Every structure is written in C-alpha cells, then in structure tokens.
Amino acid sequence: MLFSFDFVILNKNLHVKKLLFAVCISASVFSFAQDYSVPAASPRQKVEQQFSMSKISVDYGRPGVKGRKIFGELVPYGQVWRAGANSSTKITFGQSVNFGGKVVPAGTYGLFIVPTETEWKVILNKDFQQWGAYTYDAKQDVVDVTVPVNKLADKQEWFEITLNPTGENTGNLVIKWDMAQAEVALKPSSPDAVTKIADKLKEIKKIESDAAKTKG
C-alpha cells in the first residue's frame, strides 16, 4: 500500500512539473509574440516633416510591385484609388496650406488618387477613417488637384510617399510607385502672415539669447 501511495504522489509531482513547464513555455511564447509579428504584405509607414510654422505627417500602407502590372491594371485608370494599401492614406496639416494651388485648412484628410497614363488627380477628402476607397464619397472632397506623371529611370518597388522641403516655407508631396512619380507643391496659405510671425519669433529668440548672455 505504501508503494502504491508513493507512486501516486510521484505521479502527481510529475504532472505538476509538466504543467509548470507548459505554463513557462506558454509565457515565453506570449512574450516572444509581443516582440515579433508576421511581416505585413503592405507595411504601414508614417512620415513627418517640419513645414513652415508647423509640420505635415502622412500615414499610409506600402504595397510592393511584386512582378505585377500596376497602373492601368492592378490600379485601374480613371478610378479612385486609396493611394497605398489597406486603410486609406491619412495626411495631416498643422497649419492652413496651399495644396497645389488650392487652400486647405489645417486638419487631417484622406488622400486619394484618380490616375491616368499622363496625369493624376490628387484628392483630399474629409473621411480619413475608411478602409481603402470602398466607401469613398466625392461629396466629402475638400480639394482636388491634377498633376503630371513623370516616368522614373529606375523602378520603385515599394509604394512611397515623401515630403521634400524646397525652401524655408515650401515643399513637395512626392508620390511614386513602379515607374511613375507625381508631385504636389506645398506652401503656406498666407505666406506674408507666416513671414511676419517668423520675424517676430526670431526677435523673441534674439531677446532671450541676449538676456541669457547678460545673466552669464
């Protein structure tokens, strides 16, 4: 009877050890899963650039060419496209801007494109929380500008949006994928007001700097 009792205890101890081992493994796997994830087919990226008195940021998905014919097939001509992958591309302006010749108030917008072979219509829409362009509503458009498409010398494998400064208060929104590239010019909606504010800020900084030197 004693042997039988000892065997039961031993069995229980082994069971507890196995259970503890399983818990430890599960905890390790959970911790590993928090640090790593399966690579996304179209990685999300956020770009941000100082612009004039504030900044501009763009949040978008980056699909790859992956041997496919892009414009005119995967992305049909003459139809609204989400300008990326997955949820719609979001662009945020920290101040009112001149977007390709049209004034846009500060805020966040959905960015969409209607491509053709020679030019793209770039659209800013009030609805920036939709998936793709499936619920796109033209009535929500804020502005649209049409810009020429340039052919790249080298293929751009992954869809890319960049914000390139061209001056102290100007820049370009550059969109490129496969062999195509388009740009939208950006500048403050009220350049004179921005210049006056910048001059005042420079005066304040100089006063602060002089005051610091005096204390020193």
mmCIF file of C-alpha atoms in Angstrom:
data_model
loop_
_atom_site.group_PDB
_atom_site.id
_atom_site.type_symbol
_atom_site.label_atom_id
_atom_site.label_comp_id
_atom_site.label_asym_id
_atom_site.label_seq_id
_atom_site.Cartn_x
_atom_site.Cartn_y
_atom_site.Cartn_z
ATOM 1 C CA MET A 1 0.000 0.000 0.000
ATOM 2 C CA LEU A 2 2.874 2.326 0.863
ATOM 3 C CA PHE A 3 4.471 1.718 -2.531
ATOM 4 C CA SER A 4 1.189 2.466 -4.251
ATOM 5 C CA PHE A 5 0.767 5.687 -2.264
ATOM 6 C CA ASP A 6 4.332 6.825 -3.096
ATOM 7 C CA PHE A 7 3.694 6.101 -6.771
ATOM 8 C CA VAL A 8 0.564 8.284 -6.720
ATOM 9 C CA ILE A 9 2.495 11.144 -5.107
ATOM 10 C CA LEU A 10 5.304 10.796 -7.629
ATOM 11 C CA ASN A 11 2.789 10.759 -10.455
ATOM 12 C CA LYS A 12 1.165 13.935 -9.144
ATOM 13 C CA ASN A 13 4.541 15.632 -8.822
ATOM 14 C CA LEU A 14 5.408 14.760 -12.411
ATOM 15 C CA HIS A 15 2.050 16.104 -13.540
ATOM 16 C CA VAL A 16 2.632 19.385 -11.660
ATOM 17 C CA LYS A 17 6.113 19.705 -13.166
ATOM 18 C CA LYS A 18 4.732 19.150 -16.665
ATOM 19 C CA LEU A 19 2.024 21.719 -16.001
ATOM 20 C CA LEU A 20 4.568 24.271 -14.754
ATOM 21 C CA PHE A 21 6.798 23.580 -17.749
ATOM 22 C CA ALA A 22 3.845 24.116 -20.117
ATOM 23 C CA VAL A 23 2.978 27.389 -18.355
ATOM 24 C CA CYS A 24 6.572 28.589 -18.666
ATOM 25 C CA ILE A 25 6.662 27.701 -22.360
ATOM 26 C CA SER A 26 3.336 29.469 -22.929
ATOM 27 C CA ALA A 27 4.576 32.585 -21.111
ATOM 28 C CA SER A 28 7.770 32.569 -23.203
ATOM 29 C CA VAL A 29 5.804 32.210 -26.440
ATOM 30 C CA PHE A 30 3.447 35.025 -25.393
ATOM 31 C CA SER A 31 6.416 37.276 -24.583
ATOM 32 C CA PHE A 32 8.013 36.383 -27.924
ATOM 33 C CA ALA A 33 4.745 37.157 -29.746
ATOM 34 C CA GLN A 34 4.657 40.617 -28.155
ATOM 35 C CA ASP A 35 8.096 41.432 -29.588
ATOM 36 C CA TYR A 36 7.654 39.874 -33.020
ATOM 37 C CA SER A 37 4.941 39.620 -35.643
ATOM 38 C CA VAL A 38 4.421 38.137 -39.086
ATOM 39 C CA PRO A 39 5.745 40.592 -41.711
ATOM 40 C CA ALA A 40 2.921 42.632 -43.269
ATOM 41 C CA ALA A 41 2.344 42.271 -47.003
ATOM 42 C CA SER A 42 1.995 46.066 -47.190
ATOM 43 C CA PRO A 43 3.867 47.610 -44.223
ATOM 44 C CA ARG A 44 2.397 50.725 -42.645
ATOM 45 C CA GLN A 45 4.616 53.795 -42.553
ATOM 46 C CA LYS A 46 4.324 57.268 -41.106
ATOM 47 C CA VAL A 47 6.413 60.158 -42.414
ATOM 48 C CA GLU A 48 6.622 63.566 -40.802
ATOM 49 C CA GLN A 49 8.255 66.768 -41.935
ATOM 50 C CA GLN A 50 8.678 70.204 -40.400
ATOM 51 C CA PHE A 51 6.800 72.594 -42.661
ATOM 52 C CA SER A 52 6.747 76.380 -42.275
ATOM 53 C CA MET A 53 5.478 77.141 -38.738
ATOM 54 C CA SER A 54 4.248 73.591 -38.027
ATOM 55 C CA LYS A 55 4.548 70.140 -39.632
ATOM 56 C CA ILE A 56 2.923 67.739 -42.088
ATOM 57 C CA SER A 57 2.546 63.996 -41.490
ATOM 58 C CA VAL A 58 1.399 61.146 -43.733
ATOM 59 C CA ASP A 59 0.267 57.681 -42.574
ATOM 60 C CA TYR A 60 -0.024 55.086 -45.359
ATOM 61 C CA GLY A 61 0.331 51.439 -46.398
ATOM 62 C CA ARG A 62 3.212 50.418 -48.699
ATOM 63 C CA PRO A 63 2.307 47.720 -51.240
ATOM 64 C CA GLY A 64 5.014 46.198 -53.426
ATOM 65 C CA VAL A 65 5.060 45.747 -57.201
ATOM 66 C CA LYS A 66 5.899 42.030 -56.840
ATOM 67 C CA GLY A 67 6.079 41.458 -60.569
ATOM 68 C CA ARG A 68 2.589 42.823 -61.243
ATOM 69 C CA LYS A 69 1.451 45.410 -63.780
ATOM 70 C CA ILE A 70 0.433 48.307 -61.545
ATOM 71 C CA PHE A 71 -1.130 51.317 -63.254
ATOM 72 C CA GLY A 72 -3.813 50.508 -65.751
ATOM 73 C CA GLU A 73 -4.328 47.015 -64.295
ATOM 74 C CA LEU A 74 -3.892 46.491 -60.532
ATOM 75 C CA VAL A 75 -4.693 50.192 -60.124
ATOM 76 C CA PRO A 76 -7.207 50.900 -62.929
ATOM 77 C CA TYR A 77 -7.072 54.173 -64.797
ATOM 78 C CA GLY A 78 -9.925 56.595 -64.187
ATOM 79 C CA GLN A 79 -10.955 55.084 -60.833
ATOM 80 C CA VAL A 80 -10.439 56.342 -57.282
ATOM 81 C CA TRP A 81 -7.506 54.635 -55.564
ATOM 82 C CA ARG A 82 -6.615 54.711 -51.864
ATOM 83 C CA ALA A 83 -3.025 55.872 -52.611
ATOM 84 C CA GLY A 84 -1.469 52.933 -50.824
ATOM 85 C CA ALA A 85 -2.835 49.766 -49.234
ATOM 86 C CA ASN A 86 -5.322 48.688 -46.585
ATOM 87 C CA SER A 87 -6.906 51.611 -44.688
ATOM 88 C CA SER A 88 -6.957 54.930 -46.523
ATOM 89 C CA THR A 89 -3.909 57.173 -46.549
ATOM 90 C CA LYS A 90 -4.113 59.975 -43.978
ATOM 91 C CA ILE A 91 -2.403 63.346 -44.318
ATOM 92 C CA THR A 92 -2.335 65.902 -41.506
ATOM 93 C CA PHE A 93 -1.513 69.594 -41.890
ATOM 94 C CA GLY A 94 -0.534 71.525 -38.776
ATOM 95 C CA GLN A 95 -1.484 74.794 -40.434
ATOM 96 C CA SER A 96 -3.527 76.007 -43.370
ATOM 97 C CA VAL A 97 -1.653 75.211 -46.595
ATOM 98 C CA ASN A 98 -1.716 75.909 -50.299
ATOM 99 C CA PHE A 99 -2.037 72.406 -51.768
ATOM 100 C CA GLY A 100 -1.117 72.527 -55.440
ATOM 101 C CA GLY A 101 -2.669 75.973 -55.781
ATOM 102 C CA LYS A 102 -5.724 75.417 -53.589
ATOM 103 C CA VAL A 103 -6.124 76.413 -49.936
ATOM 104 C CA VAL A 104 -6.714 73.626 -47.413
ATOM 105 C CA PRO A 105 -7.471 74.314 -43.713
ATOM 106 C CA ALA A 106 -5.343 72.689 -41.019
ATOM 107 C CA GLY A 107 -6.563 69.184 -40.153
ATOM 108 C CA THR A 108 -6.462 65.516 -41.176
ATOM 109 C CA TYR A 109 -7.724 64.261 -44.541
ATOM 110 C CA GLY A 110 -7.945 61.069 -46.542
ATOM 111 C CA LEU A 111 -5.660 61.183 -49.576
ATOM 112 C CA PHE A 112 -6.909 59.536 -52.772
ATOM 113 C CA ILE A 113 -5.748 59.421 -56.383
ATOM 114 C CA VAL A 114 -7.524 59.025 -59.714
ATOM 115 C CA PRO A 115 -4.695 58.001 -62.065
ATOM 116 C CA THR A 116 -4.454 58.207 -65.837
ATOM 117 C CA GLU A 117 -1.479 57.412 -68.006
ATOM 118 C CA THR A 118 -0.285 61.030 -68.178
ATOM 119 C CA GLU A 119 -1.660 62.719 -65.046
ATOM 120 C CA TRP A 120 -3.070 62.053 -61.586
ATOM 121 C CA LYS A 121 -5.910 63.769 -59.810
ATOM 122 C CA VAL A 122 -4.857 64.002 -56.149
ATOM 123 C CA ILE A 123 -7.823 64.344 -53.794
ATOM 124 C CA LEU A 124 -8.149 65.371 -50.151
ATOM 125 C CA ASN A 125 -11.342 64.003 -48.600
ATOM 126 C CA LYS A 126 -12.916 64.674 -45.182
ATOM 127 C CA ASP A 127 -13.292 60.929 -44.484
ATOM 128 C CA PHE A 128 -9.846 59.686 -43.431
ATOM 129 C CA GLN A 129 -11.026 56.632 -41.459
ATOM 130 C CA GLN A 130 -12.368 54.404 -44.211
ATOM 131 C CA TRP A 131 -10.874 51.118 -45.444
ATOM 132 C CA GLY A 132 -9.441 51.572 -48.894
ATOM 133 C CA ALA A 133 -11.714 53.595 -51.148
ATOM 134 C CA TYR A 134 -14.751 51.311 -50.908
ATOM 135 C CA THR A 135 -16.916 53.927 -49.182
ATOM 136 C CA TYR A 136 -15.339 56.928 -50.901
ATOM 137 C CA ASP A 137 -17.836 59.767 -51.317
ATOM 138 C CA ALA A 138 -16.941 62.609 -53.690
ATOM 139 C CA LYS A 139 -19.297 64.880 -51.739
ATOM 140 C CA GLN A 140 -16.738 64.742 -48.908
ATOM 141 C CA ASP A 141 -13.919 66.080 -51.097
ATOM 142 C CA VAL A 142 -12.204 69.217 -49.823
ATOM 143 C CA VAL A 143 -9.966 69.873 -52.835
ATOM 144 C CA ASP A 144 -8.501 68.056 -55.805
ATOM 145 C CA VAL A 145 -5.535 68.996 -57.961
ATOM 146 C CA THR A 146 -4.350 67.441 -61.205
ATOM 147 C CA VAL A 147 -0.608 66.977 -61.640
ATOM 148 C CA PRO A 148 1.523 65.444 -64.411
ATOM 149 C CA VAL A 149 3.028 61.973 -64.077
ATOM 150 C CA ASN A 150 6.749 61.565 -64.717
ATOM 151 C CA LYS A 151 8.448 58.309 -65.660
ATOM 152 C CA LEU A 152 11.157 57.148 -63.258
ATOM 153 C CA ALA A 153 14.557 55.991 -64.503
ATOM 154 C CA ASP A 154 14.524 53.105 -62.004
ATOM 155 C CA LYS A 155 11.621 51.039 -60.729
ATOM 156 C CA GLN A 156 10.215 51.960 -57.305
ATOM 157 C CA GLU A 157 9.367 48.521 -55.892
ATOM 158 C CA TRP A 158 7.527 49.715 -52.791
ATOM 159 C CA PHE A 159 4.914 52.454 -52.952
ATOM 160 C CA GLU A 160 6.365 55.573 -51.346
ATOM 161 C CA ILE A 161 5.181 58.998 -50.208
ATOM 162 C CA THR A 162 7.773 61.555 -49.151
ATOM 163 C CA LEU A 163 7.708 65.179 -48.012
ATOM 164 C CA ASN A 164 10.606 67.074 -49.549
ATOM 165 C CA PRO A 165 11.446 70.648 -48.443
ATOM 166 C CA THR A 166 12.182 73.010 -51.328
ATOM 167 C CA GLY A 167 12.645 76.164 -49.248
ATOM 168 C CA GLU A 168 12.169 77.612 -45.782
ATOM 169 C CA ASN A 169 8.374 77.647 -46.196
ATOM 170 C CA THR A 170 7.801 75.403 -49.217
ATOM 171 C CA GLY A 171 7.924 71.722 -50.111
ATOM 172 C CA ASN A 172 6.623 68.947 -52.336
ATOM 173 C CA LEU A 173 4.442 65.942 -51.597
ATOM 174 C CA VAL A 174 6.100 63.251 -53.744
ATOM 175 C CA ILE A 175 4.238 60.053 -54.631
ATOM 176 C CA LYS A 176 5.915 57.244 -56.551
ATOM 177 C CA TRP A 177 5.439 53.594 -57.376
ATOM 178 C CA ASP A 178 6.637 51.262 -60.084
ATOM 179 C CA MET A 179 7.825 53.577 -62.888
ATOM 180 C CA ALA A 180 5.575 56.566 -62.086
ATOM 181 C CA GLN A 181 6.071 59.675 -59.964
ATOM 182 C CA ALA A 182 3.895 62.724 -59.282
ATOM 183 C CA GLU A 183 4.415 65.782 -57.081
ATOM 184 C CA VAL A 184 2.098 68.294 -55.434
ATOM 185 C CA ALA A 185 3.593 71.680 -54.493
ATOM 186 C CA LEU A 186 3.036 72.810 -50.883
ATOM 187 C CA LYS A 187 3.325 76.254 -49.372
ATOM 188 C CA PRO A 188 1.632 78.295 -46.620
ATOM 189 C CA SER A 189 -1.826 79.589 -47.498
ATOM 190 C CA SER A 190 -0.804 83.062 -46.229
ATOM 191 C CA PRO A 191 2.923 83.496 -46.926
ATOM 192 C CA ASP A 192 3.007 87.160 -45.802
ATOM 193 C CA ALA A 193 1.448 86.318 -42.437
ATOM 194 C CA VAL A 194 3.914 83.445 -41.953
ATOM 195 C CA THR A 195 6.859 85.727 -42.735
ATOM 196 C CA LYS A 196 5.667 88.305 -40.173
ATOM 197 C CA ILE A 197 5.192 85.648 -37.496
ATOM 198 C CA ALA A 198 8.620 84.151 -38.262
ATOM 199 C CA ASP A 199 10.244 87.578 -37.961
ATOM 200 C CA LYS A 200 8.573 88.148 -34.583
ATOM 201 C CA LEU A 201 9.701 84.736 -33.337
ATOM 202 C CA LYS A 202 13.254 85.473 -34.423
ATOM 203 C CA GLU A 203 13.105 88.773 -32.486
ATOM 204 C CA ILE A 204 11.912 86.952 -29.372
ATOM 205 C CA LYS A 205 14.682 84.347 -29.686
ATOM 206 C CA LYS A 206 17.269 87.117 -30.018
ATOM 207 C CA ILE A 207 15.930 88.878 -26.911
ATOM 208 C CA GLU A 208 16.051 85.579 -24.990
ATOM 209 C CA SER A 209 19.584 84.895 -26.215
ATOM 210 C CA ASP A 210 20.792 88.393 -25.252
ATOM 211 C CA ALA A 211 19.156 88.061 -21.830
ATOM 212 C CA ALA A 212 20.902 84.740 -21.244
ATOM 213 C CA LYS A 213 24.279 86.244 -22.180
ATOM 214 C CA THR A 214 23.698 89.147 -19.767
ATOM 215 C CA LYS A 215 22.959 86.741 -16.907
ATOM 216 C CA GLY A 216 26.046 84.761 -17.744
#
